[in-house]
Coordinates of C-alpha atoms and ligand atoms in Angstrom, one line a residue:
M239 CA 87.8 96.1 113.4
D240 CA 86.6 98.5 110.8
V241 CA 86.9 102.1 111.2
T242 CA 83.9 103.8 109.2
I243 CA 83.2 107.7 108.7
P244 CA 81.1 109.1 111.3
D245 CA 77.5 110.8 110.9
I246 CA 79.1 114.2 109.0
G247 CA 75.6 116.1 108.8
D248 CA 74.7 116.9 105.5
A249 CA 77.7 116.9 103.8
E250 CA 77.9 114.0 101.0
D251 CA 80.7 113.2 98.9
V252 CA 83.5 114.6 100.6
E253 CA 87.4 113.9 99.4
V254 CA 89.7 112.1 101.9
I255 CA 92.6 115.1 101.5
E256 CA 94.7 113.5 104.2
I257 CA 95.8 110.1 105.4
C258 CA 97.7 110.8 109.0
V259 CA 98.5 107.3 109.3
D260 CA 100.4 103.9 108.1
P261 CA 99.4 100.1 108.3
G262 CA 101.4 99.2 111.6
D263 CA 101.6 102.5 113.5
A264 CA 100.4 102.2 116.7
V265 CA 97.5 104.9 117.8
A266 CA 96.2 106.6 120.8
A267 CA 92.3 106.7 121.1
N268 CA 91.6 109.8 119.4
D269 CA 94.2 110.5 117.1
V270 CA 93.7 111.8 113.8
L271 CA 93.8 108.8 111.1
I272 CA 92.5 110.7 108.2
V273 CA 91.5 114.5 107.6
I274 CA 87.9 114.3 105.3
E275 CA 87.2 117.8 103.3
S276 CA 83.5 118.8 102.0
D277 CA 83.2 121.9 99.8
K278 CA 82.5 123.6 103.6
A279 CA 84.5 122.2 106.3
S280 CA 87.3 119.6 106.6
M281 CA 87.2 117.0 109.1
E282 CA 89.5 115.1 111.0
V283 CA 88.6 111.5 111.4
P284 CA 90.0 110.3 114.9
A285 CA 90.6 106.6 116.4
P286 CA 87.7 105.9 118.6
F287 CA 90.2 103.3 120.0
A288 CA 93.7 102.7 121.3
G289 CA 95.3 99.9 118.9
T290 CA 97.0 99.5 115.3
V291 CA 96.3 100.1 111.7
D292 CA 96.3 97.1 109.8
E293 CA 95.3 98.2 106.5
I294 CA 94.3 101.8 104.9
L295 CA 91.0 101.0 102.7
V296 CA 90.9 104.6 101.3
A297 CA 93.5 106.6 99.1
L298 CA 94.0 110.4 98.6
G299 CA 91.0 111.7 96.7
D300 CA 88.6 109.8 97.5
V301 CA 85.2 110.5 97.7
V302 CA 83.2 108.7 101.2
N303 CA 80.4 109.0 102.6
A304 CA 79.4 108.3 106.3
G305 CA 79.4 104.6 107.3
D306 CA 82.0 104.2 104.5
A307 CA 85.2 102.2 105.9
I308 CA 88.4 103.8 105.8
L309 CA 90.4 101.7 107.9
R310 CA 91.4 98.4 109.4
M311 CA 92.3 98.1 113.5
E312 CA 93.1 96.1 115.6
E313 CA 92.3 97.2 119.4
I314 CA 94.3 97.2 122.0
S315 CA 92.6 95.8 124.9
N316 CA 94.4 97.7 127.7
G317 CA 94.7 100.9 125.4
E318 CA 98.2 100.3 125.7
P319 CA 99.7 101.7 122.2
D320 CA 103.1 99.5 122.8
A321 CA 104.8 100.9 119.8
I322 CA 105.1 103.8 120.8
E323 CA 105.1 104.8 124.1
A324 CA 107.1 106.9 126.7
T325 CA 109.4 105.6 129.4
P326 CA 108.8 105.7 132.7
T327 CA 110.6 104.8 136.2
E328 CA 109.3 102.5 138.3
P329 CA 106.4 104.0 140.4
V330 CA 107.3 105.4 143.8
A331 CA 104.4 105.9 146.0
T332 CA 104.8 108.8 148.5
E333 CA 103.8 109.6 151.9
E334 CA 100.0 110.8 150.2
V335 CA 99.1 107.5 149.9
Q336 CA 95.5 107.2 152.6
P337 CA 94.3 104.4 154.2
P338 CA 91.1 102.6 152.3
T339 CA 87.9 103.2 154.6
A340 CA 85.8 100.1 155.3
D341 CA 82.9 101.1 153.5
G342 CA 84.0 100.6 149.9
A343 CA 87.6 101.7 149.4
P344 CA 87.5 104.9 147.8
P345 CA 90.4 105.5 145.9
V346 CA 93.2 107.8 146.9
T347 CA 95.6 109.6 145.3
A348 CA 99.2 109.6 145.3
T349 CA 102.1 110.9 143.9
E350 CA 105.2 109.5 141.9
R351 CA 107.8 111.2 140.0
V352 CA 107.7 109.8 136.7
E353 CA 110.3 110.2 133.9
I354 CA 109.1 111.3 130.2
R355 CA 111.6 109.8 128.1
L356 CA 111.7 110.0 124.0
P357 CA 109.0 107.2 122.7
D358 CA 110.5 104.9 120.0
V359 CA 111.3 107.1 116.8
G360 CA 111.4 104.4 114.5
E361 CA 114.2 105.1 111.9
A362 CA 114.5 108.7 112.4
E363 CA 117.9 110.5 112.8
N364 CA 118.7 114.1 113.9
V365 CA 116.1 114.0 116.0
S366 CA 115.7 117.7 117.9
V367 CA 113.7 119.5 120.2
I368 CA 111.6 122.6 118.8
E369 CA 109.0 123.0 121.2
V370 CA 109.4 123.1 125.0
A371 CA 105.6 123.6 126.1
V372 CA 106.0 123.5 129.8
A373 CA 108.1 124.9 132.9
E374 CA 109.3 123.9 136.0
G375 CA 106.1 124.1 138.7
Q376 CA 103.6 123.8 136.2
G377 CA 100.8 121.9 136.7
V378 CA 99.5 119.7 133.5
A379 CA 96.7 117.3 132.9
V380 CA 96.7 114.4 131.1
D381 CA 97.4 114.8 127.5
D382 CA 98.8 118.4 127.6
L383 CA 101.4 118.8 125.9
L384 CA 105.1 118.8 127.1
V385 CA 107.5 118.7 124.2
V386 CA 107.7 118.7 120.3
V387 CA 110.6 117.1 118.4
E388 CA 111.3 117.2 114.8
S389 CA 113.1 114.8 112.5
E390 CA 113.9 116.1 108.5
K391 CA 110.3 113.5 108.3
A392 CA 108.2 114.5 111.1
S393 CA 107.5 116.2 114.0
M394 CA 105.8 114.3 117.0
E395 CA 104.3 115.9 120.0
I396 CA 105.0 114.2 123.4
P397 CA 102.0 114.9 125.5
S398 CA 101.9 114.3 129.1
P399 CA 100.7 110.7 130.0
F400 CA 99.2 112.0 133.6
A401 CA 98.1 115.0 135.5
G402 CA 100.5 116.4 137.8
T403 CA 103.1 118.8 138.0
V404 CA 106.5 119.0 136.5
V405 CA 109.6 119.1 138.2
E406 CA 112.1 119.1 136.2
V407 CA 112.7 119.7 132.5
A408 CA 115.7 118.0 130.9
V409 CA 115.9 119.4 128.1
G410 CA 115.8 122.9 125.7
E411 CA 114.8 123.7 122.6
G412 CA 117.6 123.1 119.7
D413 CA 118.6 120.1 121.6
D414 CA 119.1 116.5 120.2
V415 CA 117.8 114.0 121.4
E416 CA 117.8 110.1 120.6
E417 CA 115.2 107.5 121.7
A418 CA 114.7 107.2 125.3
S419 CA 116.5 110.6 126.1
L420 CA 114.7 112.3 129.5
L421 CA 112.9 115.0 128.6
V422 CA 110.8 115.7 131.4
V423 CA 110.2 114.1 134.9
L424 CA 106.2 114.9 136.5
E425 CA 105.2 114.8 140.1
A426 CA 102.1 112.9 138.6
E427 CA 99.0 112.2 140.4
R428 CA 97.4 108.7 140.3
I429 CA 94.3 107.0 141.7
V430 CA 95.6 104.1 143.7
D431 CA 92.4 101.8 143.3
F432 CA 92.3 99.4 146.4
P433 CA 90.5 96.2 145.6
P434 CA 87.0 96.5 147.2
A435 CA 87.5 93.5 149.6
V436 CA 90.4 94.8 151.4
P437 CA 89.8 94.3 155.2
V438 CA 90.6 96.9 157.2
S439 CA 93.6 97.7 158.7
T440 CA 95.0 100.3 160.6
S441 CA 98.2 101.1 159.2
P442 CA 98.4 102.6 155.3
P443 CA 98.5 99.7 152.8
E444 CA 101.0 99.1 150.2
A445 CA 100.5 101.2 147.0
Q446 CA 99.5 98.8 144.3
P447 CA 102.0 99.3 141.8
V448 CA 100.2 101.2 138.8
E449 CA 100.6 100.5 135.4
L450 CA 102.3 103.9 134.1
V451 CA 101.1 103.7 130.3
P452 CA 100.8 107.3 128.1
P453 CA 99.1 107.8 125.1
A454 CA 100.5 107.1 122.0
A455 CA 102.6 110.9 120.8
T456 CA 101.0 112.1 117.7
A457 CA 102.8 112.0 114.7
I458 CA 102.6 115.4 112.5
E459 CA 104.2 115.2 108.7
T460 CA 106.0 118.1 107.9
P461 CA 107.4 119.2 105.1
P462 CA 111.6 118.1 104.5
E463 CA 112.4 121.7 104.6
T464 CA 112.9 122.9 108.7
V465 CA 110.4 124.8 109.9
T466 CA 111.3 126.5 113.2
T467 CA 108.9 127.4 116.1
T468 CA 109.9 129.0 118.9
A469 CA 106.8 129.4 120.8
K470 CA 104.0 126.6 122.2
V471 CA 102.4 125.1 119.7
Y472 CA 99.5 123.0 119.7
A473 CA 98.1 121.3 116.6
G474 CA 97.3 118.9 114.7
P475 CA 98.3 117.8 111.4
A476 CA 96.0 119.2 109.0
V477 CA 95.7 122.5 110.6
R478 CA 99.6 122.5 110.5
R479 CA 99.3 121.8 106.8
L480 CA 97.0 124.8 106.7
A481 CA 99.1 127.0 108.2
R482 CA 102.1 126.2 106.0
E483 CA 100.0 126.3 102.8
L484 CA 99.5 130.2 103.6
G485 CA 102.4 131.0 105.5
V486 CA 101.2 131.4 108.6
D487 CA 103.4 131.3 112.0
L488 CA 101.2 128.8 114.4
A489 CA 103.3 130.3 117.2
T490 CA 101.4 133.9 116.6
V491 CA 98.0 132.5 116.2
N492 CA 95.5 132.2 119.3
G493 CA 93.6 128.2 119.7
S494 CA 90.2 128.2 120.7
G495 CA 90.1 124.5 120.5
A496 CA 89.9 122.3 123.8
R497 CA 93.7 123.5 126.0
G498 CA 94.3 126.1 123.6
R499 CA 94.4 123.9 120.7
I500 CA 94.5 125.6 117.7
V501 CA 92.1 124.7 114.9
K502 CA 91.1 125.3 111.0
D503 CA 89.1 128.3 111.8
D504 CA 91.7 130.3 113.9
V505 CA 94.2 130.1 111.5
K506 CA 91.5 131.2 108.7
S507 CA 90.3 134.3 110.8
F508 CA 94.0 134.9 111.6
V509 CA 94.8 135.5 107.7
K510 CA 91.1 137.6 107.3
R511 CA 92.5 139.5 110.1
T512 CA 95.6 140.1 109.0
L513 CA 94.9 141.4 105.3
A514 CA 92.0 143.3 107.0
S515 CA 94.6 145.1 109.0
P516 CA 96.4 148.3 108.2
A517 CA 99.7 147.2 108.3
T518 CA 98.7 145.1 105.5
A519 CA 95.9 146.6 103.7
G520 CA 98.3 148.7 101.7
L521 CA 99.4 145.3 100.1
A522 CA 96.4 144.0 99.2
I523 CA 94.5 144.2 96.3
A524 CA 90.6 145.3 95.8
P525 CA 88.9 141.9 95.7
M526 CA 87.0 141.0 93.0
E527 CA 83.2 141.9 92.9
A528 CA 80.9 138.6 92.7
V529 CA 79.2 138.9 89.4
D530 CA 76.1 137.4 88.5
F531 CA 77.0 136.1 85.3
S532 CA 73.8 134.5 84.9
R533 CA 72.2 137.8 84.5
F534 CA 74.0 138.3 80.9
G535 CA 73.5 133.9 79.5
Q536 CA 73.8 130.7 80.4
I537 CA 76.7 129.5 82.2
D538 CA 78.3 126.8 84.3
V539 CA 80.3 126.5 87.5
V540 CA 83.0 124.0 88.1
P541 CA 84.6 124.0 91.6
L542 CA 88.1 124.2 90.7
S543 CA 90.1 121.0 92.4
R544 CA 92.0 121.4 95.4
I545 CA 95.6 120.8 93.1
R546 CA 94.2 123.6 90.9
A547 CA 93.2 126.0 93.8
R548 CA 96.3 125.1 95.8
G549 CA 98.2 125.9 92.6
A550 CA 96.7 129.2 92.1
A551 CA 97.2 130.4 95.2
N552 CA 101.1 129.4 94.6
L553 CA 101.3 131.0 91.9
H554 CA 99.6 134.2 92.8
R555 CA 102.0 134.0 96.1
S556 CA 105.0 133.9 93.9
W557 CA 103.6 136.4 91.1
Q558 CA 102.8 138.5 93.6
H559 CA 107.0 138.2 95.9
V560 CA 109.0 137.3 93.0
V561 CA 110.6 140.0 90.9
H562 CA 109.9 139.0 87.3
V563 CA 112.0 139.6 84.0
T564 CA 111.4 137.0 81.4
Q565 CA 114.4 136.6 78.7
H566 CA 113.6 135.1 75.6
D567 CA 115.7 133.3 72.8
D568 CA 115.7 131.1 69.9
F569 CA 117.5 128.2 69.8
D570 CA 119.4 126.5 66.8
V571 CA 118.9 123.0 67.6
T572 CA 118.8 121.4 64.4
D573 CA 122.1 119.2 64.9
L574 CA 120.7 118.1 68.3
E575 CA 117.4 117.3 66.2
A576 CA 119.4 115.2 64.1
F577 CA 121.2 113.8 67.0
R578 CA 117.5 112.7 68.5
A579 CA 116.2 111.2 65.4
S580 CA 119.2 108.9 65.2
L581 CA 119.3 107.5 68.8
K582 CA 114.9 107.6 68.8
D583 CA 114.5 103.6 67.7
E584 CA 117.8 102.6 69.4
A585 CA 116.1 104.2 72.5
A586 CA 112.8 102.7 71.6
A587 CA 114.3 99.6 71.2
E588 CA 115.3 100.1 75.4
G589 CA 111.8 100.9 76.2
V590 CA 113.0 104.8 75.9
K591 CA 110.3 107.8 74.5
L592 CA 113.2 110.3 73.2
T593 CA 111.0 113.4 73.6
P594 CA 113.1 117.0 73.4
L595 CA 112.7 117.2 77.1
P596 CA 115.4 114.9 78.7
F597 CA 118.1 116.7 76.5
I598 CA 116.9 120.1 77.3
M599 CA 117.3 118.9 81.3
K600 CA 120.7 117.9 81.1
A601 CA 121.9 121.0 79.1
C602 CA 119.9 123.3 82.1
V603 CA 121.8 121.3 84.6
R604 CA 125.3 122.2 82.9
A605 CA 124.2 125.9 82.6
L606 CA 123.3 125.4 86.2
E607 CA 126.2 124.3 87.4
K608 CA 128.0 127.1 85.4
H609 CA 125.9 129.9 86.9
P610 CA 125.1 128.3 90.4
Q611 CA 122.6 131.5 91.3
F612 CA 119.8 130.4 89.4
N613 CA 120.1 127.0 90.9
A614 CA 119.5 129.4 94.4
S615 CA 116.9 130.5 96.5
L616 CA 116.5 133.8 98.8
D617 CA 116.1 133.5 102.5
P618 CA 112.7 135.1 103.1
G619 CA 114.5 138.2 104.5
V620 CA 116.4 138.4 101.2
T621 CA 119.4 139.2 102.8
S622 CA 121.0 135.9 101.6
L623 CA 121.4 133.4 98.5
I624 CA 120.8 129.9 99.2
L625 CA 122.9 128.3 96.3
K626 CA 122.3 124.6 96.5
R627 CA 124.9 122.1 95.2
Y628 CA 122.2 119.4 94.7
H629 CA 120.2 119.4 91.1
H630 CA 116.8 118.4 91.4
V631 CA 114.8 119.9 88.4
G632 CA 111.1 119.7 88.3
F633 CA 109.1 119.7 84.9
A634 CA 105.3 120.9 84.8
V635 CA 103.1 118.4 84.0
D636 CA 99.8 118.7 82.4
T637 CA 97.1 116.7 84.3
E638 CA 93.3 116.5 84.2
D639 CA 93.2 117.7 88.0
G640 CA 95.6 121.0 87.1
L641 CA 99.3 121.7 86.9
V642 CA 101.7 119.3 88.8
V643 CA 105.3 119.5 89.1
P644 CA 107.3 116.5 89.9
V645 CA 111.2 116.8 90.6
V646 CA 113.7 114.6 88.8
R647 CA 116.1 114.2 92.0
D648 CA 120.2 114.8 91.3
A649 CA 119.7 115.2 87.3
D650 CA 123.3 116.4 87.4
G651 CA 123.9 112.8 88.1
K652 CA 121.8 111.3 85.4
G653 CA 122.4 110.5 81.9
V654 CA 119.6 111.6 79.2
Y655 CA 118.3 108.6 78.6
E656 CA 117.9 108.0 82.9
L657 CA 116.7 111.8 82.6
A658 CA 113.9 110.1 79.6
V659 CA 112.6 107.1 81.9
E660 CA 112.6 109.4 84.8
I661 CA 110.4 112.2 83.0
A662 CA 108.0 109.6 81.6
R663 CA 107.6 107.6 85.1
L664 CA 106.8 110.9 86.9
S665 CA 104.6 112.0 84.7
E666 CA 102.7 109.0 84.3
A667 CA 102.3 108.7 88.2
A668 CA 101.5 112.5 88.6
R669 CA 98.7 111.5 85.6
S670 CA 97.6 109.1 87.9
K671 CA 97.8 110.7 91.0
K672 CA 100.1 108.2 92.4
L673 CA 102.8 111.1 92.8
K674 CA 104.2 110.4 96.2
P675 CA 105.1 114.1 97.8
D676 CA 108.6 113.7 98.5
E677 CA 108.6 113.2 94.5
M678 CA 107.0 116.8 94.4
Q679 CA 109.3 118.4 96.9
G680 CA 113.0 119.7 96.9
G681 CA 113.1 121.3 93.5
S682 CA 116.0 123.6 92.8
F683 CA 114.9 124.7 89.1
T684 CA 111.5 124.3 87.2
I685 CA 111.2 123.8 83.3
S686 CA 107.7 124.1 81.9
S687 CA 107.6 122.6 78.5
L688 CA 104.8 123.4 76.0
G689 CA 106.7 122.3 73.0
A690 CA 104.1 119.3 72.2
V691 CA 101.1 121.5 72.6
G692 CA 102.1 124.2 70.3
G693 CA 102.8 128.3 70.6
T694 CA 105.9 130.6 69.9
G695 CA 106.6 131.4 73.3
F696 CA 105.1 132.3 77.1
T697 CA 106.4 133.6 80.1
P698 CA 106.5 131.2 83.0
I699 CA 106.2 132.1 86.6
V700 CA 109.0 131.7 88.7
N701 CA 108.2 128.2 91.0
A702 CA 109.1 130.2 94.7
P703 CA 110.9 129.5 96.5
E704 CA 113.2 128.9 93.5
V705 CA 114.9 131.5 91.6
A706 CA 114.4 130.9 87.9
I707 CA 112.3 128.7 85.3
L708 CA 113.0 127.5 81.7
G709 CA 109.9 127.7 79.5
V710 CA 110.1 125.8 76.0
A711 CA 107.7 126.8 73.3
R712 CA 107.7 124.3 70.0
L713 CA 110.3 123.8 68.1
D714 CA 109.9 124.6 64.3
T715 CA 111.7 124.7 61.0
R716 CA 112.5 128.1 60.2
P717 CA 114.5 130.1 57.0
V718 CA 117.7 130.9 58.6
W719 CA 120.1 133.2 56.9
D720 CA 123.3 131.7 56.9
G721 CA 125.0 135.0 54.9
A722 CA 124.3 133.7 51.6
T723 CA 121.2 132.4 51.2
F724 CA 118.0 131.1 53.3
V725 CA 118.1 127.5 55.1
P726 CA 115.7 125.4 57.0
R727 CA 116.7 125.3 60.5
K728 CA 114.9 123.6 63.4
I729 CA 114.6 126.6 66.0
L730 CA 113.4 125.8 69.3
P731 CA 112.1 129.1 71.3
V732 CA 112.4 129.4 74.9
S733 CA 112.0 132.1 77.5
V734 CA 113.8 132.0 81.2
S735 CA 111.7 134.3 83.9
Y736 CA 114.2 134.4 87.0
D737 CA 113.7 136.4 89.9
H738 CA 115.1 140.0 89.7
R739 CA 116.0 140.2 93.4
A740 CA 117.9 137.4 92.9
I741 CA 120.0 137.3 89.1
N742 CA 120.7 140.4 87.1
G743 CA 120.2 140.8 83.7
A744 CA 123.6 139.8 82.7
E745 CA 124.0 137.3 84.4
A746 CA 120.6 136.2 83.0
G747 CA 121.6 136.8 79.4
R748 CA 125.1 135.0 79.9
F749 CA 123.0 132.1 81.4
V750 CA 120.6 131.4 78.5
V751 CA 123.6 132.1 75.9
D752 CA 125.4 129.6 78.0
L753 CA 122.3 127.0 77.8
G754 CA 121.6 127.8 73.8
K755 CA 125.7 127.0 73.0
L756 CA 125.1 123.3 74.4
L757 CA 121.9 122.3 72.6
S758 CA 123.3 124.0 69.5
D759 CA 126.1 121.8 70.3
F760 CA 125.1 119.1 72.0
R761 CA 128.9 118.2 72.0
R762 CA 129.7 120.4 74.6
L763 CA 128.3 118.7 77.0
A764 CA 131.4 116.7 77.2
L765 CA 133.4 119.6 77.5
Ligands
CAO254 N1 108.8 121.5 69.9 C1 108.2 120.0 69.4 N2 107.7 119.1 69.5 C2 108.0 118.4 71.0 C3 108.6 119.2 72.0 C4 108.7 120.9 71.4 N3 109.6 121.4 71.8 N4 108.6 118.6 72.9 C5 108.1 117.6 72.8 N5 107.5 117.5 71.6 C6 106.9 116.2 71.0 C7 107.5 115.3 71.4 O1 108.9 114.7 70.8 C8 106.9 114.0 70.9 O2 106.4 114.1 69.8 P1 106.7 112.2 69.3 O3 105.4 111.4 69.7 O4 106.6 112.2 67.7 O5 108.0 111.8 69.7 C9 105.1 114.9 71.5 O6 105.7 116.0 71.3 C10 105.1 114.8 72.7 O7 105.8 115.1 73.4 P2 105.5 114.6 75.4 O8 104.4 115.1 76.1 O9 104.7 113.0 75.2 O10 106.7 114.3 76.0 P3 107.4 115.7 77.0 O11 108.3 115.1 76.6 O12 107.8 116.5 75.8 O13 106.7 116.2 78.3 C11 105.7 116.5 79.8 C12 106.4 115.8 78.8 C13 105.4 115.6 80.9 C14 106.1 118.0 79.9 C15 104.3 116.9 79.0 O14 103.7 116.1 78.5 C16 103.2 118.1 79.8 O15 102.4 117.4 80.7 N6 103.8 119.5 79.2 C17 103.1 120.4 79.3 C18 103.1 121.2 80.5 C19 102.5 122.0 80.7 O16 101.5 122.4 81.3 N7 103.4 123.8 81.3 C20 102.8 125.1 81.5 C21 102.9 125.2 82.8 S1 102.8 126.7 83.5 O17 101.1 126.9 83.2

């Protein structure tokens, strides 16, 4: 059955900004399927019924309107998404069972101990409890959050399948768990439906077996880096993503939604309040005043794409946090260019476009290996430098929607041809909007090359939380004095911006000199 965009009021041409499910996923009614965003608001589109996702009919960035089909779902008739389920024990009725009355057998309440266990977590390994939202003795309603677990890729909320009282909390925050691990024991209330035609009896009838069908857990995409949350947080994926983008710790936000659920407006209000508070006012810059430029002449107003808007926020954050210093240099790459020219046809025959960038990336990785503080991040408290043993090198790609930074993973294990192929593949994926999220994450150093565009130099902004970035300008033939005469040499201007909190000036000088030696004489890579 097709699921369509519901009535979205006055909004038209809204953008799909998040797809929360994959084909094959089992979802419960009201689980978020996709998130759409107009220029005024974003809206989560929930599953109208429990079922299995057959096919997704939209892609990120698609523009949709009310009535458009977004995905195809197969309904599970009894509402039982069997792929995602807690594992209750056999229900055992207790003494609170009441006999039915003769006149219509009203439902009666029974309680039973139910063990809530970790559902199937797919191929996830290293699942740990990041949040325990209930305590022993606490009453819970259906769907109240019990526990949140997190793997390297996703976090998963385990809601209560029944109303009742928590009699045991079997896990604590930080515990490692696996499929079927006991999480919580509930004294669950359930309604016993007696058949209307049950004959009058003087003794209580046996309780009818009741199928205990917990609702599906809700998968929440998180970035690969570990998010540590200590307080109870009840928020959907879009809200968690917004909070991550804005750097808001959801544990400190009050939720105004049902059962204290945090909605996007809560996060936005929190940011506004924080910025306005005296504690942070000293850091805030006076806001730009809105100017009506049309008073001075004709204007066009072009809304920023999401990529551009997000990029702007990230750049601003880097600009404010990182203590930038930029070191400039000119490398003599005459020999490297001759080498590259000699390989160009041979590479082209293998379908490889050999630009200077893969050579530069190769040399960078070697320089990073020698100067690990450039392949690092500062912890947020600026108490330690986290040196990364991996070398995932990001590179800036200019797309029509704005700047995108795909990441070449394990660049240290790749040769120049492999790097060239990977750079071409990732920049093509970036331009055709086909980059996967994990192809833009985990970078440990970035290169921004404007060589094909032009210019003699620029000061790149560090791609925080990385601590250094290499800017490459256009290589040019210049007259260089060789001691006797001027000779034509190919000169590559570079600029390395770094976070002065992590790297001192002398270290930066040595890094740049070593990089220059590698690019001036590529044979050094063999040493
Ligand atoms: N000097 C002179 N010429 C250069 C050069 C340099 N530093 N770097 C590349 N070139 C040449 C290439 O050799 C190629 O020439 P041929 O077609 O004759 O071989 C031409 O410029 C085009 O190269 P390219 O752009 O196809 O490939 P690339 O490997 O140099 O770069 C990529 C790939 C994705 C980095 C680039 O296409 C791009 O998007 N650059 C913009 C990055 C950017 O916006 N940075 C700013 C970020 S800060 O706002």
